[in-house]
Amino acid sequence: MRSAMLEALTLTTESAALTKHALPTVWNSAEWVAYFRHNATNLMPVPWGCGAGVSPEELAEIAGSLRAWQLGETSDGTRLTRAASRYAVRMNDPGFVDAIRLFIAEEQRHGAELGKYLDLVGVPRKGRDWGDAVFRCFRHVLHQMEVWATVVVMVESHAMLYYAALRRATGSAVLRRICHQILRDEVPHLRFQCERLAVLHRGRARVLWVLTMGAHRVLFAGVTLAVWAGHRRALRAGGFTFGRFWRSAWAQMGKAWRAMDPRAYRWPAPTATS
């Protein structure tokens, strides 16, 4: 069941080439709730008994970045839940709130496991971080569901690169397994948010869509520079130069942009009204 779900959730890179009848449909909230609940009971085991398994040299390269990223995974989700609740009322979709809560729970699990690893290696957790503060302020100022989902997609597109780099930067079996699980979770997370953005963008005039995508690109460039500035040491330890990171980030976000385009999905025919 899990493999079928993940196959269905894989971000398509060839949406424009698909015929109308081959296009996927957006999952409804009940389907997402079912997915998140299933995923929560089918996690990869973390070999905590192996110990930290990290050399002092490896830890020196990743510790500061890991502390900051762990903090970013620990939001209580209160404001996001409120935004989702307002959106659910407007859309008459109460199940969406349950899906958002389960999504938040997965992010909190990521933070908890990273925090447990920091405890294991004796590195204190971080209470504040400038990058995390900037992202939270941006989301807190603008309460629309579209803004939340857009910021989440951009951050998680970078997370795909970050956790892949972190996994390459260490020989720790524990940390590598944590990163592997997070990467498996992030693919559905991206699809979940991109589908919601496709719903929100549907029916938007094409000129407004073009302007929206232009604003996305400006914001994404800033986010990419900020992530590199805050995490370049760990990213370099994982094999990224700035050029490679920049190109990879835009390629990853390109998949997300295609997945949030309403034209990438098959929509039900409008109901005739008398």
CSV table of C-alpha atoms in Angstrom, one decimal:
chain,number,residue,atom,x,y,z
A,1,MET,CA,0.0,0.0,0.0
A,2,ARG,CA,2.8,2.4,0.9
A,3,SER,CA,4.7,1.9,-2.3
A,4,ALA,CA,1.5,2.5,-4.3
A,5,MET,CA,0.8,5.7,-2.4
A,6,LEU,CA,4.4,7.0,-2.9
A,7,GLU,CA,4.2,6.2,-6.6
A,8,ALA,CA,1.0,8.1,-6.9
A,9,LEU,CA,2.6,11.0,-4.9
A,10,THR,CA,5.8,11.3,-7.0
A,11,LEU,CA,6.1,14.8,-8.4
A,12,THR,CA,5.7,14.7,-12.1
A,13,THR,CA,8.4,16.3,-14.3
A,14,GLU,CA,6.5,15.9,-17.5
A,15,SER,CA,3.1,17.4,-16.8
A,16,ALA,CA,3.0,19.4,-20.0
A,17,ALA,CA,3.5,16.3,-22.1
A,18,LEU,CA,0.7,14.3,-20.6
A,19,THR,CA,-2.6,14.0,-22.4
A,20,LYS,CA,-5.8,15.2,-20.7
A,21,HIS,CA,-6.9,11.7,-19.8
A,22,ALA,CA,-3.5,10.8,-18.3
A,23,LEU,CA,-3.5,13.7,-15.9
A,24,PRO,CA,-3.8,12.9,-12.2
A,25,THR,CA,-6.6,14.2,-10.0
A,26,VAL,CA,-6.0,16.2,-6.8
A,27,TRP,CA,-6.4,14.0,-3.7
A,28,ASN,CA,-9.2,15.1,-1.4
A,29,SER,CA,-8.7,15.7,2.3
A,30,ALA,CA,-9.9,12.2,3.3
A,31,GLU,CA,-7.3,10.6,1.0
A,32,TRP,CA,-4.6,12.7,2.6
A,33,VAL,CA,-5.7,11.9,6.1
A,34,ALA,CA,-5.6,8.2,5.2
A,35,TYR,CA,-2.1,8.6,3.8
A,36,PHE,CA,-0.7,10.5,6.8
A,37,ARG,CA,-2.2,8.0,9.2
A,38,HIS,CA,-0.8,5.0,7.2
A,39,ASN,CA,2.6,6.6,7.0
A,40,ALA,CA,2.7,7.2,10.8
A,41,THR,CA,2.5,3.5,11.4
A,42,ASN,CA,5.0,2.5,8.7
A,43,LEU,CA,8.2,4.3,9.6
A,44,MET,CA,11.7,3.1,9.1
A,45,PRO,CA,13.3,1.8,12.3
A,46,VAL,CA,16.1,4.1,13.6
A,47,PRO,CA,19.1,2.1,14.9
A,48,TRP,CA,19.5,4.1,18.1
A,49,GLY,CA,21.4,1.2,19.7
A,50,CYS,CA,24.3,1.8,17.3
A,51,GLY,CA,25.2,5.0,19.2
A,52,ALA,CA,26.0,8.4,17.7
A,53,GLY,CA,28.5,7.0,15.2
A,54,VAL,CA,29.8,10.4,14.1
A,55,SER,CA,33.4,11.5,14.1
A,56,PRO,CA,34.4,14.8,15.8
A,57,GLU,CA,35.4,16.1,12.3
A,58,GLU,CA,32.0,15.3,10.8
A,59,LEU,CA,30.2,16.8,13.8
A,60,ALA,CA,32.1,20.0,13.6
A,61,GLU,CA,30.9,20.4,10.0
A,62,ILE,CA,27.2,19.8,10.6
A,63,ALA,CA,26.4,20.5,14.3
A,64,GLY,CA,25.6,24.2,13.9
A,65,SER,CA,23.5,23.7,10.9
A,66,LEU,CA,21.7,20.7,12.4
A,67,ARG,CA,20.8,22.7,15.5
A,68,ALA,CA,19.2,25.5,13.4
A,69,TRP,CA,17.3,23.1,11.1
A,70,GLN,CA,16.1,21.1,14.1
A,71,LEU,CA,14.6,24.2,15.5
A,72,GLY,CA,12.8,24.9,12.2
A,73,GLU,CA,11.1,21.5,12.4
A,74,THR,CA,9.6,22.1,15.9
A,75,SER,CA,6.9,24.6,15.3
A,76,ASP,CA,3.7,23.9,17.2
A,77,GLY,CA,1.7,24.7,14.1
A,78,THR,CA,-0.9,26.9,15.9
A,79,ARG,CA,-1.0,29.6,13.3
A,80,LEU,CA,-1.0,27.2,10.4
A,81,THR,CA,-3.9,25.3,11.9
A,82,ARG,CA,-5.8,28.6,12.3
A,83,ALA,CA,-5.2,29.5,8.7
A,84,ALA,CA,-6.2,26.0,7.6
A,85,SER,CA,-9.4,26.2,9.7
A,86,ARG,CA,-10.4,29.5,8.1
A,87,TYR,CA,-9.7,28.1,4.6
A,88,ALA,CA,-11.6,24.9,5.4
A,89,VAL,CA,-14.7,26.9,6.4
A,90,ARG,CA,-14.5,28.9,3.3
A,91,MET,CA,-14.1,25.8,1.1
A,92,ASN,CA,-16.6,23.7,3.1
A,93,ASP,CA,-13.8,21.1,3.6
A,94,PRO,CA,-13.5,20.3,7.3
A,95,GLY,CA,-11.3,17.3,6.6
A,96,PHE,CA,-8.5,19.6,5.5
A,97,VAL,CA,-7.9,20.7,9.1
A,98,ASP,CA,-7.3,17.0,10.0
A,99,ALA,CA,-4.9,16.6,7.1
A,100,ILE,CA,-3.0,19.7,8.2
A,101,ARG,CA,-2.7,18.5,11.8
A,102,LEU,CA,-1.3,15.2,10.6
A,103,PHE,CA,1.1,17.1,8.3
A,104,ILE,CA,2.3,19.2,11.3
A,105,ALA,CA,2.7,16.0,13.4
A,106,GLU,CA,5.0,14.6,10.8
A,107,GLU,CA,7.1,17.8,10.8
A,108,GLN,CA,7.2,17.7,14.6
A,109,ARG,CA,8.4,14.0,14.5
A,110,HIS,CA,11.3,15.2,12.3
A,111,GLY,CA,12.2,17.8,14.9
A,112,ALA,CA,11.9,15.3,17.7
A,113,GLU,CA,14.2,12.8,16.1
A,114,LEU,CA,16.8,15.4,15.1
A,115,GLY,CA,16.6,16.7,18.7
A,116,LYS,CA,17.1,13.2,20.1
A,117,TYR,CA,20.1,12.8,17.9
A,118,LEU,CA,21.5,16.2,19.1
A,119,ASP,CA,21.0,14.9,22.7
A,120,LEU,CA,22.8,11.7,21.8
A,121,VAL,CA,25.9,13.5,20.6
A,122,GLY,CA,25.8,16.0,23.4
A,123,VAL,CA,25.1,19.1,21.3
A,124,PRO,CA,22.7,21.5,23.0
A,125,ARG,CA,19.5,22.3,21.1
A,126,LYS,CA,19.1,25.8,19.7
A,127,GLY,CA,16.4,28.2,21.2
A,128,ARG,CA,16.6,30.9,18.5
A,129,ASP,CA,18.0,31.2,15.0
A,130,TRP,CA,17.9,34.2,12.6
A,131,GLY,CA,16.8,32.1,9.6
A,132,ASP,CA,14.0,30.4,11.4
A,133,ALA,CA,12.9,33.8,12.8
A,134,VAL,CA,12.7,35.3,9.4
A,135,PHE,CA,10.6,32.5,7.9
A,136,ARG,CA,8.3,32.5,10.9
A,137,CYS,CA,7.8,36.3,10.8
A,138,PHE,CA,7.0,36.2,7.1
A,139,ARG,CA,4.4,33.5,7.6
A,140,HIS,CA,2.9,35.1,10.7
A,141,VAL,CA,2.4,38.5,9.0
A,142,LEU,CA,0.5,37.0,6.1
A,143,HIS,CA,-2.2,34.6,7.2
A,144,GLN,CA,-3.5,33.4,3.8
A,145,MET,CA,-3.3,29.7,3.1
A,146,GLU,CA,-1.6,30.4,-0.2
A,147,VAL,CA,1.2,32.2,1.5
A,148,TRP,CA,1.7,29.4,4.1
A,149,ALA,CA,1.7,26.7,1.4
A,150,THR,CA,4.1,28.7,-0.9
A,151,VAL,CA,6.6,29.2,1.9
A,152,VAL,CA,6.4,25.6,3.0
A,153,VAL,CA,7.0,24.3,-0.6
A,154,MET,CA,10.1,26.5,-0.9
A,155,VAL,CA,11.5,25.5,2.4
A,156,GLU,CA,10.8,21.8,1.8
A,157,SER,CA,12.3,22.0,-1.7
A,158,HIS,CA,15.6,23.0,0.0
A,159,ALA,CA,15.1,20.4,2.7
A,160,MET,CA,15.3,17.7,0.0
A,161,LEU,CA,18.8,19.0,-0.8
A,162,TYR,CA,19.8,19.6,2.8
A,163,TYR,CA,18.9,16.2,4.1
A,164,ALA,CA,20.5,14.5,1.1
A,165,ALA,CA,23.7,16.5,1.9
A,166,LEU,CA,23.5,15.7,5.6
A,167,ARG,CA,23.2,12.0,4.9
A,168,ARG,CA,26.3,12.1,2.7
A,169,ALA,CA,28.2,14.2,5.2
A,170,THR,CA,28.3,11.5,8.0
A,171,GLY,CA,28.8,7.8,8.5
A,172,SER,CA,26.4,7.8,11.4
A,173,ALA,CA,23.9,5.0,10.8
A,174,VAL,CA,21.4,6.8,13.1
A,175,LEU,CA,21.6,10.2,11.4
A,176,ARG,CA,21.6,8.6,8.0
A,177,ARG,CA,18.4,6.7,8.8
A,178,ILE,CA,16.7,9.8,10.2
A,179,CYS,CA,17.6,11.7,7.0
A,180,HIS,CA,16.4,8.8,4.8
A,181,GLN,CA,13.0,8.8,6.6
A,182,ILE,CA,12.6,12.6,6.4
A,183,LEU,CA,13.4,12.5,2.6
A,184,ARG,CA,10.7,9.8,2.2
A,185,ASP,CA,8.3,12.0,4.0
A,186,GLU,CA,9.1,15.2,2.2
A,187,VAL,CA,8.1,14.0,-1.3
A,188,PRO,CA,4.4,13.6,-0.2
A,189,HIS,CA,4.7,16.8,1.8
A,190,LEU,CA,5.6,18.7,-1.3
A,191,ARG,CA,2.8,17.1,-3.3
A,192,PHE,CA,0.3,17.8,-0.5
A,193,GLN,CA,1.1,21.5,-0.6
A,194,CYS,CA,1.5,21.8,-4.3
A,195,GLU,CA,-1.9,20.2,-4.9
A,196,ARG,CA,-3.4,22.8,-2.5
A,197,LEU,CA,-1.8,25.6,-4.4
A,198,ALA,CA,-3.1,24.2,-7.6
A,199,VAL,CA,-6.6,24.3,-6.1
A,200,LEU,CA,-6.0,27.9,-5.0
A,201,HIS,CA,-4.6,28.9,-8.4
A,202,ARG,CA,-7.3,27.3,-10.4
A,203,GLY,CA,-9.5,29.8,-12.2
A,204,ARG,CA,-6.9,32.6,-11.7
A,205,ALA,CA,-6.5,34.7,-14.8
A,206,ARG,CA,-3.4,33.7,-16.7
A,207,VAL,CA,-1.8,37.1,-16.4
A,208,LEU,CA,-2.2,36.9,-12.6
A,209,TRP,CA,-0.7,33.4,-12.7
A,210,VAL,CA,2.3,34.7,-14.5
A,211,LEU,CA,2.7,37.5,-12.0
A,212,THR,CA,2.3,35.0,-9.1
A,213,MET,CA,5.1,32.8,-10.6
A,214,GLY,CA,7.3,35.9,-11.1
A,215,ALA,CA,6.9,36.8,-7.4
A,216,HIS,CA,7.6,33.2,-6.5
A,217,ARG,CA,10.9,33.3,-8.3
A,218,VAL,CA,12.0,36.5,-6.6
A,219,LEU,CA,11.1,35.0,-3.2
A,220,PHE,CA,12.7,31.7,-4.0
A,221,ALA,CA,16.0,33.3,-5.0
A,222,GLY,CA,16.1,35.1,-1.6
A,223,VAL,CA,15.2,31.8,0.2
A,224,THR,CA,18.0,29.9,-1.6
A,225,LEU,CA,20.6,32.5,-0.7
A,226,ALA,CA,19.4,32.5,2.9
A,227,VAL,CA,19.6,28.7,3.1
A,228,TRP,CA,23.1,28.7,1.7
A,229,ALA,CA,24.2,31.5,4.0
A,230,GLY,CA,23.0,29.7,7.1
A,231,HIS,CA,23.9,26.1,6.1
A,232,ARG,CA,26.8,26.3,3.6
A,233,ARG,CA,29.2,24.4,5.9
A,234,ALA,CA,27.0,21.3,6.2
A,235,LEU,CA,26.0,21.6,2.5
A,236,ARG,CA,29.6,21.7,1.5
A,237,ALA,CA,30.4,18.7,3.7
A,238,GLY,CA,27.6,16.9,1.8
A,239,GLY,CA,29.2,17.7,-1.6
A,240,PHE,CA,27.5,20.9,-2.6
A,241,THR,CA,29.4,23.9,-4.0
A,242,PHE,CA,27.3,27.1,-4.2
A,243,GLY,CA,26.8,26.6,-8.0
A,244,ARG,CA,25.7,23.0,-7.6
A,245,PHE,CA,23.3,23.9,-4.8
A,246,TRP,CA,21.9,26.9,-6.7
A,247,ARG,CA,21.2,24.8,-9.8
A,248,SER,CA,19.8,21.9,-7.8
A,249,ALA,CA,17.5,24.1,-5.8
A,250,TRP,CA,16.0,25.6,-8.9
A,251,ALA,CA,15.6,22.2,-10.5
A,252,GLN,CA,13.8,20.9,-7.4
A,253,MET,CA,11.6,23.9,-7.2
A,254,GLY,CA,10.8,23.6,-10.9
A,255,LYS,CA,9.2,20.3,-10.2
A,256,ALA,CA,7.1,21.9,-7.5
A,257,TRP,CA,6.0,24.8,-9.8
A,258,ARG,CA,4.9,22.2,-12.4
A,259,ALA,CA,3.0,20.3,-9.7
A,260,MET,CA,1.2,23.5,-8.5
A,261,ASP,CA,0.0,24.4,-12.0
A,262,PRO,CA,-3.7,23.7,-12.3
A,263,ARG,CA,-3.1,22.5,-15.8
A,264,ALA,CA,-1.2,19.5,-14.4
A,265,TYR,CA,-4.4,17.9,-13.1
A,266,ARG,CA,-7.7,16.6,-14.3
A,267,TRP,CA,-10.6,18.5,-12.8
A,268,PRO,CA,-14.2,17.4,-12.6
A,269,ALA,CA,-16.5,18.9,-15.1
A,270,PRO,CA,-18.5,21.9,-13.7
A,271,THR,CA,-22.0,20.9,-12.6
A,272,ALA,CA,-24.7,22.3,-14.8
A,273,THR,CA,-27.0,24.8,-13.0
A,274,SER,CA,-30.5,25.7,-13.9
